Short mmCIF file of C-alpha atoms in Angstrom, two decimals:
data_model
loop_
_atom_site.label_atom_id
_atom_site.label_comp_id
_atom_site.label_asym_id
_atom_site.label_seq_id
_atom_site.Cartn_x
_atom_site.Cartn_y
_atom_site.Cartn_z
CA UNK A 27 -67.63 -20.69 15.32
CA UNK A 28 -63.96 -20.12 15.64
CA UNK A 29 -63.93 -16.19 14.77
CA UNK A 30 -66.41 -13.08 14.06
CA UNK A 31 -63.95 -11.09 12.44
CA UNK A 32 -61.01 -11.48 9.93
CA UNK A 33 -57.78 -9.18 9.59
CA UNK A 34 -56.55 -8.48 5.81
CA UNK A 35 -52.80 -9.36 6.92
CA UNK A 36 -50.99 -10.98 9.97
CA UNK A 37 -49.00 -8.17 10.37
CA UNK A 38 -48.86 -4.63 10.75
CA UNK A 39 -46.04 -3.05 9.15
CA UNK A 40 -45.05 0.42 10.36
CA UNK A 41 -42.63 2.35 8.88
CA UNK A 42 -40.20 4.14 11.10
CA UNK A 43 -38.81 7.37 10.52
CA UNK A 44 -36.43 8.91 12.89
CA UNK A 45 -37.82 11.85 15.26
CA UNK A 46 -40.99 11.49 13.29
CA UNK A 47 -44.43 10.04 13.87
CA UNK A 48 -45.27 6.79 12.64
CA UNK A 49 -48.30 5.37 11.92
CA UNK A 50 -50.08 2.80 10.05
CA UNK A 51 -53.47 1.52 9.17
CA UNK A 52 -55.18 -2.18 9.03
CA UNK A 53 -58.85 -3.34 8.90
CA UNK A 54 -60.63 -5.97 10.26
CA UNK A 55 -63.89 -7.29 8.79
CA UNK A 56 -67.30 -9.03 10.37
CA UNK A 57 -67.86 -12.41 9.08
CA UNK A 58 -71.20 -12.57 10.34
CA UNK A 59 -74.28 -12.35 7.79
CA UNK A 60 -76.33 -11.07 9.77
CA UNK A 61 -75.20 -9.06 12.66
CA UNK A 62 -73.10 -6.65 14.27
CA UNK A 63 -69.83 -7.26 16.18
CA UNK A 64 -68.13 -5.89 18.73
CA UNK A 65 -63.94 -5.47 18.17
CA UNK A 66 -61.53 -4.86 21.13
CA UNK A 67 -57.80 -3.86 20.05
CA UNK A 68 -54.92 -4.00 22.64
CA UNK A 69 -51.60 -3.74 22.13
CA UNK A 70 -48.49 -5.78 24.48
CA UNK A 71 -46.37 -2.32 24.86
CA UNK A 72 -50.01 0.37 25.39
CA UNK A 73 -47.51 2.79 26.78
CA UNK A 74 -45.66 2.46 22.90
CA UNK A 75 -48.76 1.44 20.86
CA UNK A 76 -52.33 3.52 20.68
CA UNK A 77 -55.14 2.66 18.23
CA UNK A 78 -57.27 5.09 17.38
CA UNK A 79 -60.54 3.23 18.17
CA UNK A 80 -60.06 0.48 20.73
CA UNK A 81 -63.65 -0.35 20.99
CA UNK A 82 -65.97 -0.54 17.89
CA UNK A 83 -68.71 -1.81 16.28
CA UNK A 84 -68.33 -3.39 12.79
CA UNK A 85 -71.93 -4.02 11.04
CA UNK A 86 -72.56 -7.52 9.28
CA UNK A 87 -70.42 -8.29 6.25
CA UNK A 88 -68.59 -4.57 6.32
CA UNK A 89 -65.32 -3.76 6.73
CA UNK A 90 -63.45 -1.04 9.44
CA UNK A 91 -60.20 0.47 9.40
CA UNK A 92 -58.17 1.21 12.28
CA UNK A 93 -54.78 3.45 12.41
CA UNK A 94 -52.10 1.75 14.92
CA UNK A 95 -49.78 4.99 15.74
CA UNK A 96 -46.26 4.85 17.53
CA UNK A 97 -46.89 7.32 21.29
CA UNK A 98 -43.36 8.57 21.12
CA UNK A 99 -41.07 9.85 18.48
CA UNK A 100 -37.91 8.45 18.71
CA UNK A 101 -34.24 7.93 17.51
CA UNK A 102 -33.91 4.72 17.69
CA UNK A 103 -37.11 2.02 16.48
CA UNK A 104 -38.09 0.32 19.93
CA UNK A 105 -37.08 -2.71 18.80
CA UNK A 106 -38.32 -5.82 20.81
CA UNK A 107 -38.44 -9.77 20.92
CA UNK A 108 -40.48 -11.11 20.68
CA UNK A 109 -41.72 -8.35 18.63
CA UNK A 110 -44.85 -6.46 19.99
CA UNK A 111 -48.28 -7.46 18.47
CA UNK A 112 -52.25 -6.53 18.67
CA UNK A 113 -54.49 -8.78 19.74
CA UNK A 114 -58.29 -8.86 18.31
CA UNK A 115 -60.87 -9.66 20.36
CA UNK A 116 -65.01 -9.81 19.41
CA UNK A 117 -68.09 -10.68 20.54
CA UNK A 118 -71.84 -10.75 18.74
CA UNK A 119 -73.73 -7.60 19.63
CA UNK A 120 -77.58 -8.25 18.90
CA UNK A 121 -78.64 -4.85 19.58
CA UNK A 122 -76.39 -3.68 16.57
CA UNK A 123 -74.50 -0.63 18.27
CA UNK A 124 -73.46 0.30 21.75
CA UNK A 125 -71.66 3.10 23.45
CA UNK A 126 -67.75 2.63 23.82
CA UNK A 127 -68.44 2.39 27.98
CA UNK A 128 -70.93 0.03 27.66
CA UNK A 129 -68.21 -2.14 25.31
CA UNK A 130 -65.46 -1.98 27.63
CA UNK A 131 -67.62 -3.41 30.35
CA UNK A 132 -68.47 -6.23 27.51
CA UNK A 133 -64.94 -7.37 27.03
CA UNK A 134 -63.89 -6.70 30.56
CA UNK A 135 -66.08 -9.90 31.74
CA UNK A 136 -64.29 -12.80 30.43
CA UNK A 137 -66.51 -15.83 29.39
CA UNK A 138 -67.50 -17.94 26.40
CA UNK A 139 -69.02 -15.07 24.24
CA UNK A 140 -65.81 -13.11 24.02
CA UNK A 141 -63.67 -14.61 21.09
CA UNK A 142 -60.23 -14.16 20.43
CA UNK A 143 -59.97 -13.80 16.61
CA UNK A 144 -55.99 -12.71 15.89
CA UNK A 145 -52.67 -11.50 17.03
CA UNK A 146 -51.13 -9.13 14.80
CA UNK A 147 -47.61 -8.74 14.73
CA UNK A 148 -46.42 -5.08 14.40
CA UNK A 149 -43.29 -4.91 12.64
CA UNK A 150 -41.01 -1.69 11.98
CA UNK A 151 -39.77 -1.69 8.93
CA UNK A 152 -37.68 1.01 6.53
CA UNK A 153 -34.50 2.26 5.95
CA UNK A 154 -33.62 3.38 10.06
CA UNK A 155 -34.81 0.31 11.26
CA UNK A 156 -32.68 -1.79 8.67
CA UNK A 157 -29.80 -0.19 9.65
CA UNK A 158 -30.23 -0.45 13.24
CA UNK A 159 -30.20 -4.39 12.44
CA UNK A 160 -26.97 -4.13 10.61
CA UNK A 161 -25.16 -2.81 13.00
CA UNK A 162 -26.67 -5.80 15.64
CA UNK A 163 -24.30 -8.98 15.47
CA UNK A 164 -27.43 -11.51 16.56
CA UNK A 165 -29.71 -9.66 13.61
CA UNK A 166 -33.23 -11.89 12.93
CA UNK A 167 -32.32 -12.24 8.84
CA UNK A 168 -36.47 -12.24 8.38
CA UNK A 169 -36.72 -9.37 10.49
CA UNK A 170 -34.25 -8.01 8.07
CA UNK A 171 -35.49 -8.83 4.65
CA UNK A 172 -38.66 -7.13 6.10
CA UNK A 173 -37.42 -3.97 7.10
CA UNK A 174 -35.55 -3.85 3.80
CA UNK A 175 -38.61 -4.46 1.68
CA UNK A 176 -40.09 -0.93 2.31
CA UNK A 177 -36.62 0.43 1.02
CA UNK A 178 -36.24 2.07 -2.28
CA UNK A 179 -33.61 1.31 -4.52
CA UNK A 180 -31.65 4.36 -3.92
CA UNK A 181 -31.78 3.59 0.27
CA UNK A 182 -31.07 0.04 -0.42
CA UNK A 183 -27.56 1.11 -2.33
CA UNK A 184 -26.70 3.45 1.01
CA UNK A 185 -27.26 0.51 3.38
CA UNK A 186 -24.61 -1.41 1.16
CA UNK A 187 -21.81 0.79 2.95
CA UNK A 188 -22.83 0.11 6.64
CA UNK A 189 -23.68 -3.26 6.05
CA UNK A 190 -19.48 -3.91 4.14
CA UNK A 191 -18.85 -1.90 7.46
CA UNK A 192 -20.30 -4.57 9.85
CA UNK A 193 -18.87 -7.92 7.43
CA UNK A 194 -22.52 -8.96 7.33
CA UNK A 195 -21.86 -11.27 4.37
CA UNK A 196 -25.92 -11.93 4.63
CA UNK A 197 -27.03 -8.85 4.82
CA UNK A 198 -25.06 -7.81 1.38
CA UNK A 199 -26.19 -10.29 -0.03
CA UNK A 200 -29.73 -9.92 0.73
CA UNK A 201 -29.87 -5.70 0.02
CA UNK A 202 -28.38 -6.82 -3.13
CA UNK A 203 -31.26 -9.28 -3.87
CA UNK A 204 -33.43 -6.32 -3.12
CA UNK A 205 -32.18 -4.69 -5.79
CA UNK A 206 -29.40 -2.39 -4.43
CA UNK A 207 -27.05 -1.16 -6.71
CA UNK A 208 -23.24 -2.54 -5.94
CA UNK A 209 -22.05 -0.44 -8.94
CA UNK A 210 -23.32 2.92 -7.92
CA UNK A 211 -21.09 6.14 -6.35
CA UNK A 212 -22.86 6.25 -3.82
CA UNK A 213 -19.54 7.10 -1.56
CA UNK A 214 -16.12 8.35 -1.92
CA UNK A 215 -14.87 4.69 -1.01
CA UNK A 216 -14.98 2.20 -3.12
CA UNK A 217 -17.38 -0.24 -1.35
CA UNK A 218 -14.83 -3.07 -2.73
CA UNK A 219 -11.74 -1.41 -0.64
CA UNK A 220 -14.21 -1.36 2.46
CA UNK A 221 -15.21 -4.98 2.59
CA UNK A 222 -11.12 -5.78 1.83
CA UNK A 223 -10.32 -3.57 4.60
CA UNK A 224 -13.19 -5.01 7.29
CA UNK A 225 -11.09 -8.23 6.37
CA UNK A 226 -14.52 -10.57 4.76
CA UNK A 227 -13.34 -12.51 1.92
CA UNK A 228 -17.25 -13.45 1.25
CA UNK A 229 -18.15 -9.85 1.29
CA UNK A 230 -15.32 -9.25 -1.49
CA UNK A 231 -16.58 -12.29 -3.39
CA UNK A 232 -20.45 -10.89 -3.38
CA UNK A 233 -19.36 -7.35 -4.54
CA UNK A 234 -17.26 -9.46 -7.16
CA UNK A 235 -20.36 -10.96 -8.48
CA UNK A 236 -22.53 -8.24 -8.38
CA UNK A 237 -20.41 -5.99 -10.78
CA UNK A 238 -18.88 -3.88 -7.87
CA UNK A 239 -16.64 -1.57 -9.12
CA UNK A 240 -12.78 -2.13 -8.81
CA UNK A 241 -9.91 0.28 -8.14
CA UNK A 242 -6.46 0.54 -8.28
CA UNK A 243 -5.96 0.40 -4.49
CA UNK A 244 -7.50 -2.94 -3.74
CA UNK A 245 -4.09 -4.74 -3.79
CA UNK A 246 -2.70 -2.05 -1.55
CA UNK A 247 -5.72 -2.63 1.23
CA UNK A 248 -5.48 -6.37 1.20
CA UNK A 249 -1.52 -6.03 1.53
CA UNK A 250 -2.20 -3.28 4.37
CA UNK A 251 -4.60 -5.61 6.54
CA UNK A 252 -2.82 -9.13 5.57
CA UNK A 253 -4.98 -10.61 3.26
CA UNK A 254 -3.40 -12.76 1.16
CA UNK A 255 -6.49 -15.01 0.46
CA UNK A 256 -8.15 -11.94 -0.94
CA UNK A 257 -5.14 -11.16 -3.01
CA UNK A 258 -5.43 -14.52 -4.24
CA UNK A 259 -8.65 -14.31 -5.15
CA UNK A 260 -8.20 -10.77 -6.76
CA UNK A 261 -5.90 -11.55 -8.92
CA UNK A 262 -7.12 -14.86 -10.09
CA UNK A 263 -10.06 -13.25 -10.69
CA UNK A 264 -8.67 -9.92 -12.37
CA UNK A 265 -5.72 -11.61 -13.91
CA UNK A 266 -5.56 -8.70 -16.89
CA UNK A 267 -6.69 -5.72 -15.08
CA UNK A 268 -4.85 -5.89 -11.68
CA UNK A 269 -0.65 -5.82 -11.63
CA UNK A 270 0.61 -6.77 -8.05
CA UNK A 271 3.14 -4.11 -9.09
CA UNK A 272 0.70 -2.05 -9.01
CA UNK A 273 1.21 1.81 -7.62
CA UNK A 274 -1.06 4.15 -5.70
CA UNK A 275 -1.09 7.97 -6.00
CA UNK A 276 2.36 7.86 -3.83
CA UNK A 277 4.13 5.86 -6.11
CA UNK A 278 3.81 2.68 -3.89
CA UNK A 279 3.22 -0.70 -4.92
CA UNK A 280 1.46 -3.61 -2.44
CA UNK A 281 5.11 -5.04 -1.50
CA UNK A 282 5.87 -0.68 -0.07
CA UNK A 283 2.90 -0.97 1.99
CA UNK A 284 3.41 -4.48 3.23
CA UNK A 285 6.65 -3.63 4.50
CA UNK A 286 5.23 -0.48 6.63
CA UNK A 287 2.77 -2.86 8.30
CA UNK A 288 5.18 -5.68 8.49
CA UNK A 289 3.30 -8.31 7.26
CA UNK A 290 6.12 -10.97 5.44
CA UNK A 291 3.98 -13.51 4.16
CA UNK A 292 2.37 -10.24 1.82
CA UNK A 293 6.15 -9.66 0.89
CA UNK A 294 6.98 -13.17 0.61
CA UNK A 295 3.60 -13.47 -1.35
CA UNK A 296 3.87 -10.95 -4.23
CA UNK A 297 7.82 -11.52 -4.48
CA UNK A 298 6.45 -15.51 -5.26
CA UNK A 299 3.88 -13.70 -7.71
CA UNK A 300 6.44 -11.52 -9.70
CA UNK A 301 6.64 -8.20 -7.77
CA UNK A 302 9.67 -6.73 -7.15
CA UNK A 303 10.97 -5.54 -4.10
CA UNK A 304 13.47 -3.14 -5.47
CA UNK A 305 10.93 -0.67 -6.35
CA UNK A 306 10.79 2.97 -5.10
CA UNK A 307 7.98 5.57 -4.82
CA UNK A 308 8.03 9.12 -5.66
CA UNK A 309 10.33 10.00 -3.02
CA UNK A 310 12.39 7.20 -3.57
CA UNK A 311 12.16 5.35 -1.08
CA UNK A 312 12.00 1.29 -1.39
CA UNK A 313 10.12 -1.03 0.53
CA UNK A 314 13.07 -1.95 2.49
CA UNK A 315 13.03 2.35 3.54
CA UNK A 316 9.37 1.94 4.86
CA UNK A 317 10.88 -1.61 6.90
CA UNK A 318 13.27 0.76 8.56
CA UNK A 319 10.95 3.52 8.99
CA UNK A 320 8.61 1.90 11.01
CA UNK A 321 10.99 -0.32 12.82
CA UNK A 322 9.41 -3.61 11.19
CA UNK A 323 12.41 -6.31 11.76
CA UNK A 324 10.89 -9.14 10.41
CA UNK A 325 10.25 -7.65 6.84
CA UNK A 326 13.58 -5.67 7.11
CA UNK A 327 14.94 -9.42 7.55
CA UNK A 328 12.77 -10.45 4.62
CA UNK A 329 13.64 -7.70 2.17
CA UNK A 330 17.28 -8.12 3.26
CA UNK A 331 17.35 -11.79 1.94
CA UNK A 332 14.83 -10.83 -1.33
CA UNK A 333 16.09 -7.36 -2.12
CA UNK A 334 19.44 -5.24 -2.96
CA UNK A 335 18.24 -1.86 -2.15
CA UNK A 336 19.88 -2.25 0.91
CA UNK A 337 22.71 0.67 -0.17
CA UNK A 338 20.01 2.72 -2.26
CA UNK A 339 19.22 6.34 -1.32
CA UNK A 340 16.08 8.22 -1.71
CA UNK A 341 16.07 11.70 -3.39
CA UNK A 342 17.68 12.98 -0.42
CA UNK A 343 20.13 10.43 -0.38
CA UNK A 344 19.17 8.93 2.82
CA UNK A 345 19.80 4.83 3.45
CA UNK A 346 17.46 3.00 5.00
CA UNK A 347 19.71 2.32 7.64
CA UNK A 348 20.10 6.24 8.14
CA UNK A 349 16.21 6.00 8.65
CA UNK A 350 16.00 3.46 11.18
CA UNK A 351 19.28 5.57 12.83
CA UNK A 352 17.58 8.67 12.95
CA UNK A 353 14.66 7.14 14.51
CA UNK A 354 16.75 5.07 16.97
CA UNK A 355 17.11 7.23 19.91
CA UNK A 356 13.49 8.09 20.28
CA UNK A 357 12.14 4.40 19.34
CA UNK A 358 14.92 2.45 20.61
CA UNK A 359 15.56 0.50 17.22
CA UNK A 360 19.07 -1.18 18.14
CA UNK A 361 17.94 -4.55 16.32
CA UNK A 362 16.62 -3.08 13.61
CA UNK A 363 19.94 -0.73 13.31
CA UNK A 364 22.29 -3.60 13.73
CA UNK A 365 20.62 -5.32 10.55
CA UNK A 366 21.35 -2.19 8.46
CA UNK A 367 24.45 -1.35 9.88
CA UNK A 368 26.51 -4.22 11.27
CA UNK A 369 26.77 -5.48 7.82
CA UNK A 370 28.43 -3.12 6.84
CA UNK A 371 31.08 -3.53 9.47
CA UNK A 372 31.07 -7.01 8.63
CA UNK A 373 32.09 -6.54 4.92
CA UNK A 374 34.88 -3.63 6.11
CA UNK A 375 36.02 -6.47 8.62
CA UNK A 376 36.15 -9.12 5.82
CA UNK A 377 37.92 -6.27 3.75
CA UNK A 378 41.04 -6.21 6.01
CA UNK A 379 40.90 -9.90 7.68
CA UNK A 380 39.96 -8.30 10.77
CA UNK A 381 38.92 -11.96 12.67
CA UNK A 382 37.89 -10.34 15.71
CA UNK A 383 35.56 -7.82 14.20
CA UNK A 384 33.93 -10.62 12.11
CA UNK A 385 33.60 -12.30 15.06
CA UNK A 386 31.90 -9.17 16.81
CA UNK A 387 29.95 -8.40 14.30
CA UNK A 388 28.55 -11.66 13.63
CA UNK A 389 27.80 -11.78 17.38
CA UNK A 390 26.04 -8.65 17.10
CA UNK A 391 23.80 -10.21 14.68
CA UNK A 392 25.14 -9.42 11.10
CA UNK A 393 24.12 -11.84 8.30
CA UNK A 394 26.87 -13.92 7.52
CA UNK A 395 25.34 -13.83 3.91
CA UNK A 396 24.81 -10.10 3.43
CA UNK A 397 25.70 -8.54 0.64
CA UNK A 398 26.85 -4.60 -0.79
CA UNK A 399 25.60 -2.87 -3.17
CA UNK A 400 27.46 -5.22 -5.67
CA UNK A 401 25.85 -8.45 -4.59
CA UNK A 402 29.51 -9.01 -2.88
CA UNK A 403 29.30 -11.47 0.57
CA UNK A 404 31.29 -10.88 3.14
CA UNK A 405 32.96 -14.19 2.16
CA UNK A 406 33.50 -12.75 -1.20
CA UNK A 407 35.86 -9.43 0.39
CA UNK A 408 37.51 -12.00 2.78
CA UNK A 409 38.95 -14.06 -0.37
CA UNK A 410 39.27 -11.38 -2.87
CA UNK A 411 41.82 -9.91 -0.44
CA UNK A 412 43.18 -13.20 0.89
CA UNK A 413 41.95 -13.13 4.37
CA UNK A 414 42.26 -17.22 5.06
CA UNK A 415 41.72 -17.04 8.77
CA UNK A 416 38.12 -14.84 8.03
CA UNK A 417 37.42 -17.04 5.36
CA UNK A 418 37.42 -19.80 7.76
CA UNK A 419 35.52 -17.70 10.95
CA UNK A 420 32.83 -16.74 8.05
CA UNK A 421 32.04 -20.91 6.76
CA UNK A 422 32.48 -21.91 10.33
CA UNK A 423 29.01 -19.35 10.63
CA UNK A 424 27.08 -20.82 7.74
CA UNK A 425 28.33 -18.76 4.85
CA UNK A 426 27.02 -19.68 1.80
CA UNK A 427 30.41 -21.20 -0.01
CA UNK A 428 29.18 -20.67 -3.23
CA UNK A 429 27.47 -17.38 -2.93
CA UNK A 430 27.14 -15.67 -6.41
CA UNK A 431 27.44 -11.66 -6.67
CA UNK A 432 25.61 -10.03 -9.27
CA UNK A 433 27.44 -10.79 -12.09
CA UNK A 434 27.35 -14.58 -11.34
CA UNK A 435 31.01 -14.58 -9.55
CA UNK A 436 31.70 -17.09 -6.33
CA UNK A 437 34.46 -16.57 -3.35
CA UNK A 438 36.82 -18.67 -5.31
CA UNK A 439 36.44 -16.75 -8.87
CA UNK A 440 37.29 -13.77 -6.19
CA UNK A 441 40.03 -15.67 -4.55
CA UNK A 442 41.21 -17.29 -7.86
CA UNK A 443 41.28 -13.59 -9.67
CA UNK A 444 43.46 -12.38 -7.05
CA UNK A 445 45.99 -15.07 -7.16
CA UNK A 446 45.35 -16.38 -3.83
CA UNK A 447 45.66 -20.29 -4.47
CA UNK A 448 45.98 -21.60 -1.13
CA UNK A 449 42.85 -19.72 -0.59
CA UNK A 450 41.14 -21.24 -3.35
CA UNK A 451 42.19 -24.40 -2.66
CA UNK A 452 40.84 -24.25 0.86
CA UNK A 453 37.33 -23.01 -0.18
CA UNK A 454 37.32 -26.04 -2.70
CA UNK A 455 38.21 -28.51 0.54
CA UNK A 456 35.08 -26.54 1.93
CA UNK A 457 32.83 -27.99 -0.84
CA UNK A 458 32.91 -25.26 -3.49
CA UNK A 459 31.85 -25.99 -7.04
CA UNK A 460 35.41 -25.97 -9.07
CA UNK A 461 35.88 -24.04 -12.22
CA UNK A 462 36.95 -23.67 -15.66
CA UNK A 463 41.00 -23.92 -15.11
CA UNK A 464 41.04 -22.77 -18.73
CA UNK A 465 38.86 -19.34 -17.32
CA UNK A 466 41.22 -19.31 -14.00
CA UNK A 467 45.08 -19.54 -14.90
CA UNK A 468 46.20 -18.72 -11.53
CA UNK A 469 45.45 -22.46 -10.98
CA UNK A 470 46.70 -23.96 -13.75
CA UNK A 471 49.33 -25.26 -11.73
CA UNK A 472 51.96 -27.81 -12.44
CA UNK A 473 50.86 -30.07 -10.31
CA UNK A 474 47.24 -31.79 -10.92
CA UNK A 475 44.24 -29.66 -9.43
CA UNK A 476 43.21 -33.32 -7.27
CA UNK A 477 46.66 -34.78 -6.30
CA UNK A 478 47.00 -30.37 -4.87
CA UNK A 479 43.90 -30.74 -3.32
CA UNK A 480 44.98 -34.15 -1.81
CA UNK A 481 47.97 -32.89 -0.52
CA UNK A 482 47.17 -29.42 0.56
CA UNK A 483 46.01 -29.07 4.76
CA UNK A 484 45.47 -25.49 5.97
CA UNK A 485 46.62 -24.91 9.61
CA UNK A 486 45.36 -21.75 10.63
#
């Protein structure tokens, strides 16, 4: 005979409740026809786990229940693994009953009439203990399921928030199975900006499927924390409902907040998708104003090159370059100020055909290609006012020669405006695009524009 008696389940499930005691009940029943059997219950962890009767008698063909009870209430579920278990022991007792001393002795003498029927496992389960497993990065996903499967639905929709928390893609996905609600208010938060925020693309794509609810500020937390994958995904997904132009309650759209973090491939990203960098917020301030700000020099760079709110003034009719100056002293922002500021030198140095402060400034780090609140280059100011020997410091630094300002003018429609014909001519030797002589008749000339150009060397 392999057993005498047979448990209803392999396990014992317990349900934890913090501070609290916890108990739970099995039974066991006698096999036998005919007689009576003896039942000793121990536990692995006696000092954790008590039964109620440790020693019994079960008579033939009945049934007996037993309570299982947890010694100590605690925070925390006393976790273990392997987890700790009860093991069943019996024996045939002829006489039919026996006092609990007189069983002790029975199953203290080890030999062939002492059988060992089961081992039941005694697992925690509930709401505590699920979230006590969330919050472990080697979690058991069966322990999990099972301490989730004594959860109602409304404590199955609160573990959705720690479990976004800890990026457990799994165990979203399985509270969710359980029948947790990803479209309840259960928070302030949308559970949606969480999981963007923790930085789990999977996590956004579950709450995606399951109907999670989406808000305004999702673009905003995925620009904030560098997430251009889940931007992608967002709005592929939500082509009609989300705008990456979108603004929060500030006035800010994705491209503002981008900037303050300095994160350029988010700039670079939603300028490539349509948004516009020029934009301001309530307070008027630009993305290129939050750049300076917070001293971000690679998306002041960025939004230098993709913007023109470079001379644009908030509501109190601040720059950003007065920004990043007032915070200069305490931050020590000199790069950051140079970008903002030495441009401007540059153009006033252009202006005049000062060569040596072109020279400086470029040193200092000016882009040769920067332009005013016009769309005007520095090369632009150099040949509108006929500054040849600028021109030439400016190309000999990579200026674009064929730059267009906002109205779709080049250097030489400058230069050629102003009359200055050797000038033109020279930025023509320097590969610019020739125009419409009909459009320009400072060079009609009477010579031919290509037997001029032949002819004509500039010697500076």
């Amino acid at each position: 005979m392999d057993r005498l008696v047979k448990a209803e389940a392999k396990e014992v499930d317990v349900i934890f409740a913090k501070g609290q005691k916890c108990s739970s009940t099995f039974k066991l029943t006698n096999l036998m026809h005919t007689m009576s059997v003896a039942v000793s219950l121990t536990t692995t962890n006696p000092s954790l786990f008590t039964i109620n009767k440790p020693f019994s008698t079960i008579p033939p063909l009945s049934s007996a229940s037993y309570t299982l009870q947890l010694s100590h209430p605690s925070d925390q579920p006393p976790l273990s693994d392997p987890p700790d278990a009860i093991t069943v022991r019996s024996t045939m007792l002829p006489t039919g009953k026996a006092p609990a001393d007189h069983l002790r002795r029975l199953f203290s003498k080890p030999g062939p009439h002492v059988f060992r029927d089961a081992v039941l496992t005694i697992s925690l389960i509930g709401p505590h203990v699920a979230e006590i497993l969330i919050s472990q990065t080697l979690q058991t996903h069966n322990l999990f399921t099972k301490s989730i499967s004594a959860c109602t639905k409304s404590q199955l929709t609160r573990l959705l928030k720690p479990a976004v928390e800890c990026g457990g893609a799994e165990a979203v996905a399985d509270l969710l199975n359980a029948g947790a609600d990803a479209t309840a208010t259960a928070t302030t938060e949308s559970l949606m900006s969480l999981a963007i925020r923790v930085g789990n693309l999977q996590v956004v794509k579950i709450l995606e499927g399951s109907g999670c609810k989406m808000d305004e500020s999702v673009l905003h937390e995925a620009a904030a924390t560098n997430r251009i994958d889940v931007m992608e995904f967002l709005l592929e997904r939500y082509d009609e409902e989300l705008d990456v132009d979108s603004v929060d309650w500030e006035g800010r759209t994705p491209i503002h907040v981008a900037a303050r973090e300095g994160h350029v491939r988010v700039i670079e990203f939603c300028v490539w998708m349509g948004g516009n960098p020029n934009c301001v917020d309530w307070k008027g301030w630009s993305p290129l104003h939050y750049a300076a700000w917070k001293g971000q020099v690679k998306a002041t760079e960025c939004l230098l090159e993709c913007s023109n709110m470079k001379y644009a003034r908030d509501r109190e009719g601040r720059r950003a370059f007065c920004i990043a100056k007032e915070r200069e002293a305490s931050e020590g922002r000199r790069r950051l100020v140079d970008l903002l500021g030495w441009g401007d030198a540059l153009l006033r140095a252009a202006r005049v055909d000062d060569v040596n402060g072109v020279k400086r400034c470029l040193g200092e780090g000016a882009s040769v290609n920067g332009r005013d609140q016009n769309g005007w280059s520095p090369l632009h100011w150099a040949a509108f006012k006929g500054g040849i020997k600028s021109v030439k410091v400016l190309l000999e630094h990579g200026a674009e020669v064929d730059i267009v300002d906002d109205a779709g003018y080049t250097p030489l429609h400058s230069a050629a405006e102003a009359g200055h014909l050797q000038l033109a001519f020279f930025l023509i030797s320097h590969g610019a695009s020739q125009p419409n002589l009909k459009s320009f008749p400072h060079l009609s000339h009477p010579l031919n524009l290509h037997s001029f150009h032949n002819q004509f060397s500039f010697s500076p």
